[in-house]
Amino acid sequence: SSVLAKGSLLRYFSSSSSSGVLKIGDVLRQTRTFSNDDVSQYSKLSHDVNPLHFDSESARAAGFEDRLVHGLLVASLFPWIISSH
């Protein structure tokens, strides 16, 4: 079972420059499917046990479609995304 992100790995880089240097307005995208284990392990590390990450009903009651992946877990992908381009 997965949480939040679904789909296969996708890379996208858009730049008006052919120099390979990132510029304002460039877009970098990466999709990643986070597993229940990813969320559980990050929760143990961060001590963030907010029910929005584990309980679908709590997340829906707060106005979300389903459970949420921790924001910093998602942000941990940023260096990899940037360095891959």
mmCIF file of C-alpha atoms in Angstrom:
data_model
loop_
_atom_site.group_PDB
_atom_site.id
_atom_site.type_symbol
_atom_site.label_atom_id
_atom_site.label_comp_id
_atom_site.label_asym_id
_atom_site.label_seq_id
_atom_site.Cartn_x
_atom_site.Cartn_y
_atom_site.Cartn_z
ATOM 1 C CA SER A 1 0.000 0.000 0.000
ATOM 2 C CA SER A 2 1.255 3.492 -0.720
ATOM 3 C CA VAL A 3 0.650 6.917 0.741
ATOM 4 C CA LEU A 4 -0.020 10.187 -1.155
ATOM 5 C CA ALA A 5 2.046 9.791 -4.331
ATOM 6 C CA LYS A 6 1.173 7.196 -6.951
ATOM 7 C CA GLY A 7 2.712 6.498 -10.325
ATOM 8 C CA SER A 8 5.991 5.615 -11.898
ATOM 9 C CA LEU A 9 9.239 7.501 -11.687
ATOM 10 C CA LEU A 10 9.188 10.561 -13.920
ATOM 11 C CA ARG A 11 11.900 13.098 -14.611
ATOM 12 C CA TYR A 12 11.138 16.457 -16.121
ATOM 13 C CA PHE A 13 13.456 19.363 -16.689
ATOM 14 C CA SER A 14 12.434 22.494 -18.506
ATOM 15 C CA SER A 15 14.857 25.302 -19.230
ATOM 16 C CA SER A 16 14.931 28.050 -21.786
ATOM 17 C CA SER A 17 18.717 27.820 -21.659
ATOM 18 C CA SER A 18 20.764 25.054 -23.225
ATOM 19 C CA SER A 19 23.699 25.690 -20.875
ATOM 20 C CA GLY A 20 22.475 23.159 -18.291
ATOM 21 C CA VAL A 21 22.520 25.799 -15.542
ATOM 22 C CA LEU A 22 19.307 26.137 -13.555
ATOM 23 C CA LYS A 23 17.611 29.495 -13.936
ATOM 24 C CA ILE A 24 14.574 31.167 -12.387
ATOM 25 C CA GLY A 25 11.484 29.636 -13.952
ATOM 26 C CA ASP A 26 13.046 26.210 -14.573
ATOM 27 C CA VAL A 27 10.935 23.275 -13.460
ATOM 28 C CA LEU A 28 12.274 20.080 -11.863
ATOM 29 C CA ARG A 29 9.853 17.265 -11.119
ATOM 30 C CA GLN A 30 10.191 13.837 -9.625
ATOM 31 C CA THR A 31 7.465 11.458 -8.536
ATOM 32 C CA ARG A 32 8.000 8.985 -5.732
ATOM 33 C CA THR A 33 5.643 6.538 -4.106
ATOM 34 C CA PHE A 34 6.046 6.615 -0.335
ATOM 35 C CA SER A 35 5.158 3.351 1.367
ATOM 36 C CA ASN A 36 3.489 2.919 4.723
ATOM 37 C CA ASP A 37 6.879 1.770 5.993
ATOM 38 C CA ASP A 38 8.545 4.989 4.728
ATOM 39 C CA VAL A 39 6.022 7.059 6.686
ATOM 40 C CA SER A 40 6.292 4.845 9.766
ATOM 41 C CA GLN A 41 10.102 4.919 9.797
ATOM 42 C CA TYR A 42 10.187 8.700 9.307
ATOM 43 C CA SER A 43 7.659 9.113 12.109
ATOM 44 C CA LYS A 44 9.910 7.158 14.467
ATOM 45 C CA LEU A 45 12.904 9.267 13.483
ATOM 46 C CA SER A 46 11.093 12.609 13.733
ATOM 47 C CA HIS A 47 8.775 11.709 16.640
ATOM 48 C CA ASP A 48 5.900 13.137 14.567
ATOM 49 C CA VAL A 49 2.915 10.893 15.256
ATOM 50 C CA ASN A 50 0.234 13.297 14.032
ATOM 51 C CA PRO A 51 -2.849 11.225 13.045
ATOM 52 C CA LEU A 52 -2.951 13.022 9.677
ATOM 53 C CA HIS A 53 -0.037 10.758 8.661
ATOM 54 C CA PHE A 54 -1.628 7.485 9.811
ATOM 55 C CA ASP A 55 -5.414 7.745 9.953
ATOM 56 C CA SER A 56 -7.447 8.306 6.794
ATOM 57 C CA GLU A 57 -10.535 9.406 8.719
ATOM 58 C CA SER A 58 -8.585 12.053 10.648
ATOM 59 C CA ALA A 59 -7.075 13.345 7.412
ATOM 60 C CA ARG A 60 -10.476 13.526 5.695
ATOM 61 C CA ALA A 61 -11.995 15.270 8.730
ATOM 62 C CA ALA A 62 -9.253 17.897 8.368
ATOM 63 C CA GLY A 63 -10.191 18.445 4.701
ATOM 64 C CA PHE A 64 -7.634 16.211 2.940
ATOM 65 C CA GLU A 65 -8.361 13.362 0.528
ATOM 66 C CA ASP A 66 -6.374 10.865 2.557
ATOM 67 C CA ARG A 67 -3.340 10.548 4.820
ATOM 68 C CA LEU A 68 -0.397 12.890 4.286
ATOM 69 C CA VAL A 69 3.282 12.170 3.909
ATOM 70 C CA HIS A 70 5.433 14.221 6.288
ATOM 71 C CA GLY A 71 6.507 17.438 4.553
ATOM 72 C CA LEU A 72 10.168 17.048 5.478
ATOM 73 C CA LEU A 73 10.168 13.470 4.176
ATOM 74 C CA VAL A 74 9.054 14.834 0.801
ATOM 75 C CA ALA A 75 11.555 17.710 1.064
ATOM 76 C CA SER A 76 14.343 15.181 1.645
ATOM 77 C CA LEU A 77 14.094 14.434 -2.094
ATOM 78 C CA PHE A 78 15.043 17.998 -3.092
ATOM 79 C CA PRO A 79 18.852 17.562 -3.066
ATOM 80 C CA TRP A 80 18.562 14.393 -5.148
ATOM 81 C CA ILE A 81 16.217 16.043 -7.660
ATOM 82 C CA ILE A 82 18.472 19.073 -8.043
ATOM 83 C CA SER A 83 21.704 17.078 -8.266
ATOM 84 C CA SER A 84 20.226 14.728 -10.875
ATOM 85 C CA HIS A 85 19.978 17.670 -13.257
#
